[in-house]
Amino acid sequence: MEIRQLQYFVEVAKQKSFTRAAQTLHVSQPSISKMIKALEEELGVALLDRAERKMELTDAGELVFDHAKKVLQLLDSLSSSIGEIRNVERGRVKMGMMPTVGSFLLPNVIALFKKHYPGIEIEMKEYSAKLLEIQVEQGSIDVGLTVLPADTDKFAAVPLQAEDLVAIVHREHWLADRQSVNLAELRDEAFILFTEEYAIHDVVKQACLRSGFEPQVAYMSSLWDFVGELVATQLGISLVPRSIVRRLNNSELRTVDISHPVIDWQYALIYRKDRYLSHAARAFIAFAKEHLGL
């Protein structure tokens, strides 16, 4: 059974005439007759009573007419829906983001995006950087807001804004009045690091190793504000993204730049290279790149 057969049959049933149906559909009358005859043969029933001067539907024809109209309406609806998706008028973006980072970068962008694409829903969840990559890889989320580097074999990455890591110390620490410090000068300090599931753990540790020492870890935490509180009680120092310092808002803390090496904290959106990416997700990535790109 072909869609065109149903289209021709419905039009004939509406017009009660092969001639008028042919004029409406802009096809020849013999083509319509051939299509409907083939449909009747396939179904094994007569659909049209051609004996009367005025063409009428048989009982089977009435049944097929009702169902055919529904099928054609569903196809029209499907076509319209696909068109809306293709034109990015509707859809859903499942997005993962690192805690705090998302609240720093995304609120204004999402607000603007919703104005441009009111029919697109954005579903957001928070993950640590390493767990976020797993969620993107498994297809649980479409796009992840993370920090580079990412596994380039698995993910495509769209670089966004970048910032540097800075040291935070207690206001009575020997570094408190310094504007900057060489990372190698911190070899004897007690470090408060983030736990291993967070990307910043590896970034800080690798930066210290490149500077010739392994950091002495006093405490580890998964909470930004708790890290700040530990530093404020003089239990150690920590390295955090500069934007986080403003959020800690603790008068006991001082910020010191890392003069060498500069530790970049590069934000990026990642998605699977080998998986279909919806039109809505593509639109969000392009929008975020426009507003947060380098």
PDB file of C-alpha atoms in Angstrom:
ATOM      1  CA  MET A   1       0.000   0.000   0.000  1.00  0.00           C
ATOM      2  CA  GLU A   2       1.379   3.372  -1.037  1.00  0.00           C
ATOM      3  CA  ILE A   3       0.712   6.761   0.479  1.00  0.00           C
ATOM      4  CA  ARG A   4      -0.109   8.094  -2.960  1.00  0.00           C
ATOM      5  CA  GLN A   5      -2.869   5.490  -3.314  1.00  0.00           C
ATOM      6  CA  LEU A   6      -4.453   6.743  -0.117  1.00  0.00           C
ATOM      7  CA  GLN A   7      -4.099  10.364  -1.219  1.00  0.00           C
ATOM      8  CA  TYR A   8      -5.808   9.672  -4.552  1.00  0.00           C
ATOM      9  CA  PHE A   9      -8.574   7.601  -2.970  1.00  0.00           C
ATOM     10  CA  VAL A  10      -9.370  10.230  -0.310  1.00  0.00           C
ATOM     11  CA  GLU A  11      -9.580  12.967  -2.925  1.00  0.00           C
ATOM     12  CA  VAL A  12     -11.898  10.894  -5.140  1.00  0.00           C
ATOM     13  CA  ALA A  13     -14.071  10.127  -2.122  1.00  0.00           C
ATOM     14  CA  LYS A  14     -14.265  13.808  -1.247  1.00  0.00           C
ATOM     15  CA  GLN A  15     -15.008  14.949  -4.799  1.00  0.00           C
ATOM     16  CA  LYS A  16     -17.167  11.928  -5.651  1.00  0.00           C
ATOM     17  CA  SER A  17     -15.621  12.210  -9.087  1.00  0.00           C
ATOM     18  CA  PHE A  18     -12.471  10.957 -10.793  1.00  0.00           C
ATOM     19  CA  THR A  19     -12.489  13.987 -13.071  1.00  0.00           C
ATOM     20  CA  ARG A  20     -12.662  16.592 -10.315  1.00  0.00           C
ATOM     21  CA  ALA A  21     -10.104  14.673  -8.220  1.00  0.00           C
ATOM     22  CA  ALA A  22      -7.727  14.633 -11.193  1.00  0.00           C
ATOM     23  CA  GLN A  23      -8.116  18.389 -11.590  1.00  0.00           C
ATOM     24  CA  THR A  24      -7.472  18.996  -7.880  1.00  0.00           C
ATOM     25  CA  LEU A  25      -4.433  16.702  -7.760  1.00  0.00           C
ATOM     26  CA  HIS A  26      -3.096  17.875 -11.157  1.00  0.00           C
ATOM     27  CA  VAL A  27      -2.712  14.316 -12.454  1.00  0.00           C
ATOM     28  CA  SER A  28      -4.426  12.424 -15.235  1.00  0.00           C
ATOM     29  CA  GLN A  29      -7.718  10.616 -14.602  1.00  0.00           C
ATOM     30  CA  PRO A  30      -6.337   7.260 -15.841  1.00  0.00           C
ATOM     31  CA  SER A  31      -3.502   7.519 -13.273  1.00  0.00           C
ATOM     32  CA  ILE A  32      -6.008   7.945 -10.457  1.00  0.00           C
ATOM     33  CA  SER A  33      -8.172   5.098 -11.708  1.00  0.00           C
ATOM     34  CA  LYS A  34      -5.139   2.819 -11.947  1.00  0.00           C
ATOM     35  CA  MET A  35      -3.975   3.677  -8.427  1.00  0.00           C
ATOM     36  CA  ILE A  36      -7.382   3.068  -6.821  1.00  0.00           C
ATOM     37  CA  LYS A  37      -7.879  -0.166  -8.781  1.00  0.00           C
ATOM     38  CA  ALA A  38      -4.513  -1.413  -7.474  1.00  0.00           C
ATOM     39  CA  LEU A  39      -5.542  -0.455  -3.922  1.00  0.00           C
ATOM     40  CA  GLU A  40      -8.812  -2.393  -4.252  1.00  0.00           C
ATOM     41  CA  GLU A  41      -6.969  -5.444  -5.554  1.00  0.00           C
ATOM     42  CA  GLU A  42      -4.478  -5.286  -2.716  1.00  0.00           C
ATOM     43  CA  LEU A  43      -7.242  -5.047  -0.094  1.00  0.00           C
ATOM     44  CA  GLY A  44      -9.482  -7.547  -1.881  1.00  0.00           C
ATOM     45  CA  VAL A  45     -12.578  -5.356  -1.658  1.00  0.00           C
ATOM     46  CA  ALA A  46     -14.388  -2.762  -3.747  1.00  0.00           C
ATOM     47  CA  LEU A  47     -14.032   0.718  -2.324  1.00  0.00           C
ATOM     48  CA  LEU A  48     -16.223   2.655  -4.765  1.00  0.00           C
ATOM     49  CA  ASP A  49     -19.696   1.872  -6.045  1.00  0.00           C
ATOM     50  CA  ARG A  50     -19.450   2.896  -9.673  1.00  0.00           C
ATOM     51  CA  ALA A  51     -22.901   1.553 -10.664  1.00  0.00           C
ATOM     52  CA  GLU A  52     -24.828   4.662  -9.656  1.00  0.00           C
ATOM     53  CA  ARG A  53     -24.789   7.909 -11.610  1.00  0.00           C
ATOM     54  CA  LYS A  54     -23.284   9.512  -8.491  1.00  0.00           C
ATOM     55  CA  MET A  55     -20.216   7.682  -7.218  1.00  0.00           C
ATOM     56  CA  GLU A  56     -20.584   6.413  -3.626  1.00  0.00           C
ATOM     57  CA  LEU A  57     -18.320   4.658  -1.145  1.00  0.00           C
ATOM     58  CA  THR A  58     -18.954   1.034  -0.294  1.00  0.00           C
ATOM     59  CA  ASP A  59     -18.964  -0.097   3.363  1.00  0.00           C
ATOM     60  CA  ALA A  60     -15.316  -1.041   2.989  1.00  0.00           C
ATOM     61  CA  GLY A  61     -14.696   2.257   1.244  1.00  0.00           C
ATOM     62  CA  GLU A  62     -16.126   4.186   4.206  1.00  0.00           C
ATOM     63  CA  LEU A  63     -13.790   2.306   6.556  1.00  0.00           C
ATOM     64  CA  VAL A  64     -10.728   2.878   4.381  1.00  0.00           C
ATOM     65  CA  PHE A  65     -11.709   6.532   3.881  1.00  0.00           C
ATOM     66  CA  ASP A  66     -11.825   7.154   7.660  1.00  0.00           C
ATOM     67  CA  HIS A  67      -8.502   5.435   8.303  1.00  0.00           C
ATOM     68  CA  ALA A  68      -6.804   6.973   5.260  1.00  0.00           C
ATOM     69  CA  LYS A  69      -7.707  10.496   6.411  1.00  0.00           C
ATOM     70  CA  LYS A  70      -6.140   9.782   9.816  1.00  0.00           C
ATOM     71  CA  VAL A  71      -2.985   8.369   8.208  1.00  0.00           C
ATOM     72  CA  LEU A  72      -2.622  11.396   5.943  1.00  0.00           C
ATOM     73  CA  GLN A  73      -3.229  13.774   8.846  1.00  0.00           C
ATOM     74  CA  LEU A  74      -0.536  12.009  10.881  1.00  0.00           C
ATOM     75  CA  LEU A  75       1.873  12.272   7.955  1.00  0.00           C
ATOM     76  CA  ASP A  76       1.137  15.974   7.606  1.00  0.00           C
ATOM     77  CA  SER A  77       1.708  16.405  11.346  1.00  0.00           C
ATOM     78  CA  LEU A  78       4.949  14.427  11.159  1.00  0.00           C
ATOM     79  CA  SER A  79       6.167  16.512   8.239  1.00  0.00           C
ATOM     80  CA  SER A  80       5.356  19.741  10.079  1.00  0.00           C
ATOM     81  CA  SER A  81       7.057  18.523  13.252  1.00  0.00           C
ATOM     82  CA  ILE A  82      10.181  17.510  11.355  1.00  0.00           C
ATOM     83  CA  GLY A  83      10.170  20.905   9.681  1.00  0.00           C
ATOM     84  CA  GLU A  84       9.986  22.615  13.067  1.00  0.00           C
ATOM     85  CA  ILE A  85      12.900  20.552  14.338  1.00  0.00           C
ATOM     86  CA  ARG A  86      14.922  21.187  11.189  1.00  0.00           C
ATOM     87  CA  ASN A  87      14.245  24.899  11.513  1.00  0.00           C
ATOM     88  CA  VAL A  88      15.066  24.689  15.249  1.00  0.00           C
ATOM     89  CA  GLU A  89      11.605  25.769  16.368  1.00  0.00           C
ATOM     90  CA  ARG A  90      11.341  22.932  18.865  1.00  0.00           C
ATOM     91  CA  GLY A  91      13.466  20.262  20.531  1.00  0.00           C
ATOM     92  CA  ARG A  92      15.332  19.415  23.723  1.00  0.00           C
ATOM     93  CA  VAL A  93      18.960  19.741  24.770  1.00  0.00           C
ATOM     94  CA  LYS A  94      20.182  17.451  27.554  1.00  0.00           C
ATOM     95  CA  MET A  95      23.169  19.193  29.026  1.00  0.00           C
ATOM     96  CA  GLY A  96      25.670  18.375  31.755  1.00  0.00           C
ATOM     97  CA  MET A  97      27.890  20.904  33.478  1.00  0.00           C
ATOM     98  CA  MET A  98      30.447  21.084  36.235  1.00  0.00           C
ATOM     99  CA  PRO A  99      29.221  22.548  39.537  1.00  0.00           C
ATOM    100  CA  THR A 100      29.745  26.308  39.919  1.00  0.00           C
ATOM    101  CA  VAL A 101      31.235  26.584  36.429  1.00  0.00           C
ATOM    102  CA  GLY A 102      27.794  26.320  34.879  1.00  0.00           C
ATOM    103  CA  SER A 103      26.377  28.966  37.194  1.00  0.00           C
ATOM    104  CA  PHE A 104      29.294  31.224  36.289  1.00  0.00           C
ATOM    105  CA  LEU A 105      29.042  30.896  32.512  1.00  0.00           C
ATOM    106  CA  LEU A 106      25.564  29.820  31.487  1.00  0.00           C
ATOM    107  CA  PRO A 107      22.647  31.741  33.058  1.00  0.00           C
ATOM    108  CA  ASN A 108      22.783  34.774  30.757  1.00  0.00           C
ATOM    109  CA  VAL A 109      23.468  32.648  27.693  1.00  0.00           C
ATOM    110  CA  ILE A 110      20.554  30.338  28.442  1.00  0.00           C
ATOM    111  CA  ALA A 111      18.242  33.306  29.010  1.00  0.00           C
ATOM    112  CA  LEU A 112      19.212  34.773  25.618  1.00  0.00           C
ATOM    113  CA  PHE A 113      18.952  31.377  23.940  1.00  0.00           C
ATOM    114  CA  LYS A 114      15.398  30.892  25.232  1.00  0.00           C
ATOM    115  CA  LYS A 115      14.412  34.252  23.753  1.00  0.00           C
ATOM    116  CA  HIS A 116      15.701  33.166  20.362  1.00  0.00           C
ATOM    117  CA  TYR A 117      14.432  29.572  20.576  1.00  0.00           C
ATOM    118  CA  PRO A 118      11.404  29.521  22.918  1.00  0.00           C
ATOM    119  CA  GLY A 119      10.349  26.062  21.702  1.00  0.00           C
ATOM    120  CA  ILE A 120      13.581  24.356  22.787  1.00  0.00           C
ATOM    121  CA  GLU A 121      13.752  22.845  26.265  1.00  0.00           C
ATOM    122  CA  ILE A 122      17.085  22.722  28.092  1.00  0.00           C
ATOM    123  CA  GLU A 123      17.532  20.007  30.696  1.00  0.00           C
ATOM    124  CA  MET A 124      20.583  20.522  32.928  1.00  0.00           C
ATOM    125  CA  LYS A 125      22.388  18.279  35.398  1.00  0.00           C
ATOM    126  CA  GLU A 126      25.608  18.737  37.376  1.00  0.00           C
ATOM    127  CA  TYR A 127      28.530  16.301  37.232  1.00  0.00           C
ATOM    128  CA  SER A 128      32.209  16.342  38.068  1.00  0.00           C
ATOM    129  CA  ALA A 129      34.357  16.732  34.939  1.00  0.00           C
ATOM    130  CA  LYS A 130      35.322  13.057  34.755  1.00  0.00           C
ATOM    131  CA  LEU A 131      31.789  11.790  35.326  1.00  0.00           C
ATOM    132  CA  LEU A 132      30.511  14.330  32.816  1.00  0.00           C
ATOM    133  CA  GLU A 133      32.685  12.806  30.093  1.00  0.00           C
ATOM    134  CA  ILE A 134      31.262   9.381  30.913  1.00  0.00           C
ATOM    135  CA  GLN A 135      27.705  10.712  30.637  1.00  0.00           C
ATOM    136  CA  VAL A 136      28.430  12.266  27.228  1.00  0.00           C
ATOM    137  CA  GLU A 137      30.133   9.081  26.038  1.00  0.00           C
ATOM    138  CA  GLN A 138      27.181   6.927  27.120  1.00  0.00           C
ATOM    139  CA  GLY A 139      24.682   9.263  25.465  1.00  0.00           C
ATOM    140  CA  SER A 140      22.915  10.218  28.714  1.00  0.00           C
ATOM    141  CA  ILE A 141      23.495  13.873  27.851  1.00  0.00           C
ATOM    142  CA  ASP A 142      23.973  15.577  24.482  1.00  0.00           C
ATOM    143  CA  VAL A 143      26.476  18.248  25.441  1.00  0.00           C
ATOM    144  CA  GLY A 144      28.820  18.754  28.375  1.00  0.00           C
ATOM    145  CA  LEU A 145      30.289  21.982  29.726  1.00  0.00           C
ATOM    146  CA  THR A 146      33.730  21.025  31.001  1.00  0.00           C
ATOM    147  CA  VAL A 147      37.372  22.079  30.922  1.00  0.00           C
ATOM    148  CA  LEU A 148      40.051  21.050  28.470  1.00  0.00           C
ATOM    149  CA  PRO A 149      41.809  18.836  27.733  1.00  0.00           C
ATOM    150  CA  ALA A 150      39.214  16.277  26.658  1.00  0.00           C
ATOM    151  CA  ASP A 151      39.671  12.917  24.930  1.00  0.00           C
ATOM    152  CA  THR A 152      39.929  13.998  21.289  1.00  0.00           C
ATOM    153  CA  ASP A 153      39.443  10.435  20.063  1.00  0.00           C
ATOM    154  CA  LYS A 154      35.929  10.392  21.485  1.00  0.00           C
ATOM    155  CA  PHE A 155      34.820  14.010  21.731  1.00  0.00           C
ATOM    156  CA  ALA A 156      34.577  17.108  19.594  1.00  0.00           C
ATOM    157  CA  ALA A 157      35.352  20.174  21.683  1.00  0.00           C
ATOM    158  CA  VAL A 158      34.198  23.764  21.203  1.00  0.00           C
ATOM    159  CA  PRO A 159      36.532  26.060  23.214  1.00  0.00           C
ATOM    160  CA  LEU A 160      34.823  28.831  25.161  1.00  0.00           C
ATOM    161  CA  GLN A 161      36.193  31.404  27.573  1.00  0.00           C
ATOM    162  CA  ALA A 162      39.364  30.748  29.534  1.00  0.00           C
ATOM    163  CA  GLU A 163      40.746  31.984  32.830  1.00  0.00           C
ATOM    164  CA  ASP A 164      43.780  31.262  34.982  1.00  0.00           C
ATOM    165  CA  LEU A 165      44.194  29.479  38.271  1.00  0.00           C
ATOM    166  CA  VAL A 166      45.283  31.556  41.249  1.00  0.00           C
ATOM    167  CA  ALA A 167      46.466  30.717  44.737  1.00  0.00           C
ATOM    168  CA  ILE A 168      44.266  31.504  47.709  1.00  0.00           C
ATOM    169  CA  VAL A 169      45.941  31.929  51.094  1.00  0.00           C
ATOM    170  CA  HIS A 170      45.044  33.153  54.582  1.00  0.00           C
ATOM    171  CA  ARG A 171      45.481  36.903  55.117  1.00  0.00           C
ATOM    172  CA  GLU A 172      48.361  36.223  57.561  1.00  0.00           C
ATOM    173  CA  HIS A 173      50.169  33.837  55.223  1.00  0.00           C
ATOM    174  CA  TRP A 174      53.633  34.903  54.037  1.00  0.00           C
ATOM    175  CA  LEU A 175      52.231  35.206  50.509  1.00  0.00           C
ATOM    176  CA  ALA A 176      49.305  37.440  51.468  1.00  0.00           C
ATOM    177  CA  ASP A 177      51.027  40.692  50.452  1.00  0.00           C
ATOM    178  CA  ARG A 178      52.535  39.293  47.255  1.00  0.00           C
ATOM    179  CA  GLN A 179      50.922  40.002  43.902  1.00  0.00           C
ATOM    180  CA  SER A 180      52.338  36.891  42.293  1.00  0.00           C
ATOM    181  CA  VAL A 181      54.369  33.782  43.027  1.00  0.00           C
ATOM    182  CA  ASN A 182      56.295  31.199  41.065  1.00  0.00           C
ATOM    183  CA  LEU A 183      54.615  27.829  41.555  1.00  0.00           C
ATOM    184  CA  ALA A 184      57.973  26.254  42.473  1.00  0.00           C
ATOM    185  CA  GLU A 185      58.060  28.508  45.570  1.00  0.00           C
ATOM    186  CA  LEU A 186      55.098  26.561  46.965  1.00  0.00           C
ATOM    187  CA  ARG A 187      56.873  23.217  47.202  1.00  0.00           C
ATOM    188  CA  ASP A 188      56.853  23.271  51.024  1.00  0.00           C
ATOM    189  CA  GLU A 189      53.236  24.367  51.381  1.00  0.00           C
ATOM    190  CA  ALA A 190      50.334  22.179  52.511  1.00  0.00           C
ATOM    191  CA  PHE A 191      47.800  21.974  49.668  1.00  0.00           C
ATOM    192  CA  ILE A 192      44.055  21.658  49.931  1.00  0.00           C
ATOM    193  CA  LEU A 193      43.040  19.915  46.716  1.00  0.00           C
ATOM    194  CA  PHE A 194      39.774  18.966  45.173  1.00  0.00           C
ATOM    195  CA  THR A 195      38.979  15.272  45.132  1.00  0.00           C
ATOM    196  CA  GLU A 196      40.227  13.097  42.297  1.00  0.00           C
ATOM    197  CA  GLU A 197      36.973  12.984  40.321  1.00  0.00           C
ATOM    198  CA  TYR A 198      37.372  16.701  39.598  1.00  0.00           C
ATOM    199  CA  ALA A 199      39.486  17.869  36.677  1.00  0.00           C
ATOM    200  CA  ILE A 200      41.138  20.574  38.750  1.00  0.00           C
ATOM    201  CA  HIS A 201      42.751  17.897  40.929  1.00  0.00           C
ATOM    202  CA  ASP A 202      44.786  16.601  37.987  1.00  0.00           C
ATOM    203  CA  VAL A 203      45.465  20.079  36.576  1.00  0.00           C
ATOM    204  CA  VAL A 204      46.985  21.319  39.855  1.00  0.00           C
ATOM    205  CA  LYS A 205      48.927  18.133  40.491  1.00  0.00           C
ATOM    206  CA  GLN A 206      50.404  18.074  36.978  1.00  0.00           C
ATOM    207  CA  ALA A 207      51.354  21.778  37.180  1.00  0.00           C
ATOM    208  CA  CYS A 208      53.197  21.126  40.449  1.00  0.00           C
ATOM    209  CA  LEU A 209      55.014  18.115  38.993  1.00  0.00           C
ATOM    210  CA  ARG A 210      56.120  20.191  35.996  1.00  0.00           C
ATOM    211  CA  SER A 211      57.469  22.743  38.491  1.00  0.00           C
ATOM    212  CA  GLY A 212      59.621  20.076  40.125  1.00  0.00           C
ATOM    213  CA  PHE A 213      57.648  18.919  43.151  1.00  0.00           C
ATOM    214  CA  GLU A 214      54.682  16.815  44.210  1.00  0.00           C
ATOM    215  CA  PRO A 215      52.161  18.783  46.273  1.00  0.00           C
ATOM    216  CA  GLN A 216      51.853  17.915  49.960  1.00  0.00           C
ATOM    217  CA  VAL A 217      48.135  17.224  50.313  1.00  0.00           C
ATOM    218  CA  ALA A 218      46.687  18.244  53.674  1.00  0.00           C
ATOM    219  CA  TYR A 219      43.004  17.852  52.815  1.00  0.00           C
ATOM    220  CA  MET A 220      40.778  17.081  49.829  1.00  0.00           C
ATOM    221  CA  SER A 221      37.205  18.207  49.267  1.00  0.00           C
ATOM    222  CA  SER A 222      34.591  18.217  46.519  1.00  0.00           C
ATOM    223  CA  LEU A 223      33.080  21.536  47.655  1.00  0.00           C
ATOM    224  CA  TRP A 224      34.384  24.909  46.496  1.00  0.00           C
ATOM    225  CA  ASP A 225      33.188  26.822  49.536  1.00  0.00           C
ATOM    226  CA  PHE A 226      34.570  24.220  51.961  1.00  0.00           C
ATOM    227  CA  VAL A 227      37.978  24.481  50.313  1.00  0.00           C
ATOM    228  CA  GLY A 228      37.808  28.216  50.915  1.00  0.00           C
ATOM    229  CA  GLU A 229      36.878  27.691  54.567  1.00  0.00           C
ATOM    230  CA  LEU A 230      39.802  25.296  55.079  1.00  0.00           C
ATOM    231  CA  VAL A 231      42.206  27.880  53.666  1.00  0.00           C
ATOM    232  CA  ALA A 232      40.575  30.569  55.846  1.00  0.00           C
ATOM    233  CA  THR A 233      41.384  28.494  58.954  1.00  0.00           C
ATOM    234  CA  GLN A 234      45.064  28.341  57.918  1.00  0.00           C
ATOM    235  CA  LEU A 235      45.059  24.606  57.190  1.00  0.00           C
ATOM    236  CA  GLY A 236      46.768  25.093  53.841  1.00  0.00           C
ATOM    237  CA  ILE A 237      46.632  26.901  50.530  1.00  0.00           C
ATOM    238  CA  SER A 238      44.730  26.043  47.381  1.00  0.00           C
ATOM    239  CA  LEU A 239      44.684  26.790  43.664  1.00  0.00           C
ATOM    240  CA  VAL A 240      41.292  27.677  42.179  1.00  0.00           C
ATOM    241  CA  PRO A 241      39.912  29.391  39.061  1.00  0.00           C
ATOM    242  CA  ARG A 242      39.918  33.165  39.454  1.00  0.00           C
ATOM    243  CA  SER A 243      36.131  33.393  39.054  1.00  0.00           C
ATOM    244  CA  ILE A 244      35.654  31.144  42.083  1.00  0.00           C
ATOM    245  CA  VAL A 245      37.535  33.563  44.361  1.00  0.00           C
ATOM    246  CA  ARG A 246      34.848  36.201  43.842  1.00  0.00           C
ATOM    247  CA  ARG A 247      32.223  33.682  44.876  1.00  0.00           C
ATOM    248  CA  LEU A 248      34.018  32.655  48.062  1.00  0.00           C
ATOM    249  CA  ASN A 249      33.631  36.206  49.429  1.00  0.00           C
ATOM    250  CA  ASN A 250      35.720  35.545  52.546  1.00  0.00           C
ATOM    251  CA  SER A 251      37.570  38.427  54.160  1.00  0.00           C
ATOM    252  CA  GLU A 252      40.157  36.003  55.586  1.00  0.00           C
ATOM    253  CA  LEU A 253      41.398  35.071  52.110  1.00  0.00           C
ATOM    254  CA  ARG A 254      43.899  36.719  49.805  1.00  0.00           C
ATOM    255  CA  THR A 255      44.473  36.002  46.126  1.00  0.00           C
ATOM    256  CA  VAL A 256      47.943  35.594  44.606  1.00  0.00           C
ATOM    257  CA  ASP A 257      48.611  35.218  40.863  1.00  0.00           C
ATOM    258  CA  ILE A 258      50.718  32.324  39.624  1.00  0.00           C
ATOM    259  CA  SER A 259      53.400  34.011  37.532  1.00  0.00           C
ATOM    260  CA  HIS A 260      55.027  30.800  36.292  1.00  0.00           C
ATOM    261  CA  PRO A 261      53.744  28.614  34.896  1.00  0.00           C
ATOM    262  CA  VAL A 262      50.438  30.284  34.033  1.00  0.00           C
ATOM    263  CA  ILE A 263      47.854  27.546  34.580  1.00  0.00           C
ATOM    264  CA  ASP A 264      45.068  27.924  32.040  1.00  0.00           C
ATOM    265  CA  TRP A 265      41.555  26.822  32.887  1.00  0.00           C
ATOM    266  CA  GLN A 266      39.927  26.446  29.466  1.00  0.00           C
ATOM    267  CA  TYR A 267      36.154  25.929  29.326  1.00  0.00           C
ATOM    268  CA  ALA A 268      34.655  23.976  26.453  1.00  0.00           C
ATOM    269  CA  LEU A 269      31.513  22.258  25.248  1.00  0.00           C
ATOM    270  CA  ILE A 270      32.048  18.627  24.298  1.00  0.00           C
ATOM    271  CA  TYR A 271      29.931  16.082  22.431  1.00  0.00           C
ATOM    272  CA  ARG A 272      30.461  12.646  20.954  1.00  0.00           C
ATOM    273  CA  LYS A 273      32.090  12.651  17.529  1.00  0.00           C
ATOM    274  CA  ASP A 274      30.367   9.492  16.318  1.00  0.00           C
ATOM    275  CA  ARG A 275      26.819  10.117  17.569  1.00  0.00           C
ATOM    276  CA  TYR A 276      23.929  12.012  16.001  1.00  0.00           C
ATOM    277  CA  LEU A 277      23.573  15.501  17.416  1.00  0.00           C
ATOM    278  CA  SER A 278      20.086  17.006  17.309  1.00  0.00           C
ATOM    279  CA  HIS A 279      19.351  20.274  15.543  1.00  0.00           C
ATOM    280  CA  ALA A 280      18.479  21.783  18.943  1.00  0.00           C
ATOM    281  CA  ALA A 281      21.832  20.752  20.428  1.00  0.00           C
ATOM    282  CA  ARG A 282      23.692  22.105  17.402  1.00  0.00           C
ATOM    283  CA  ALA A 283      21.825  25.394  17.718  1.00  0.00           C
ATOM    284  CA  PHE A 284      22.768  25.677  21.399  1.00  0.00           C
ATOM    285  CA  ILE A 285      26.434  24.933  20.709  1.00  0.00           C
ATOM    286  CA  ALA A 286      26.557  27.542  17.963  1.00  0.00           C
ATOM    287  CA  PHE A 287      24.790  30.080  20.199  1.00  0.00           C
ATOM    288  CA  ALA A 288      27.130  29.441  23.131  1.00  0.00           C
ATOM    289  CA  LYS A 289      30.169  29.693  20.853  1.00  0.00           C
ATOM    290  CA  GLU A 290      28.924  33.038  19.555  1.00  0.00           C
ATOM    291  CA  HIS A 291      28.407  34.460  23.048  1.00  0.00           C
ATOM    292  CA  LEU A 292      31.154  32.713  25.019  1.00  0.00           C
ATOM    293  CA  GLY A 293      33.675  31.802  22.319  1.00  0.00           C
ATOM    294  CA  LEU A 294      37.262  32.942  22.155  1.00  0.00           C
TER     295      LEU A 294
END
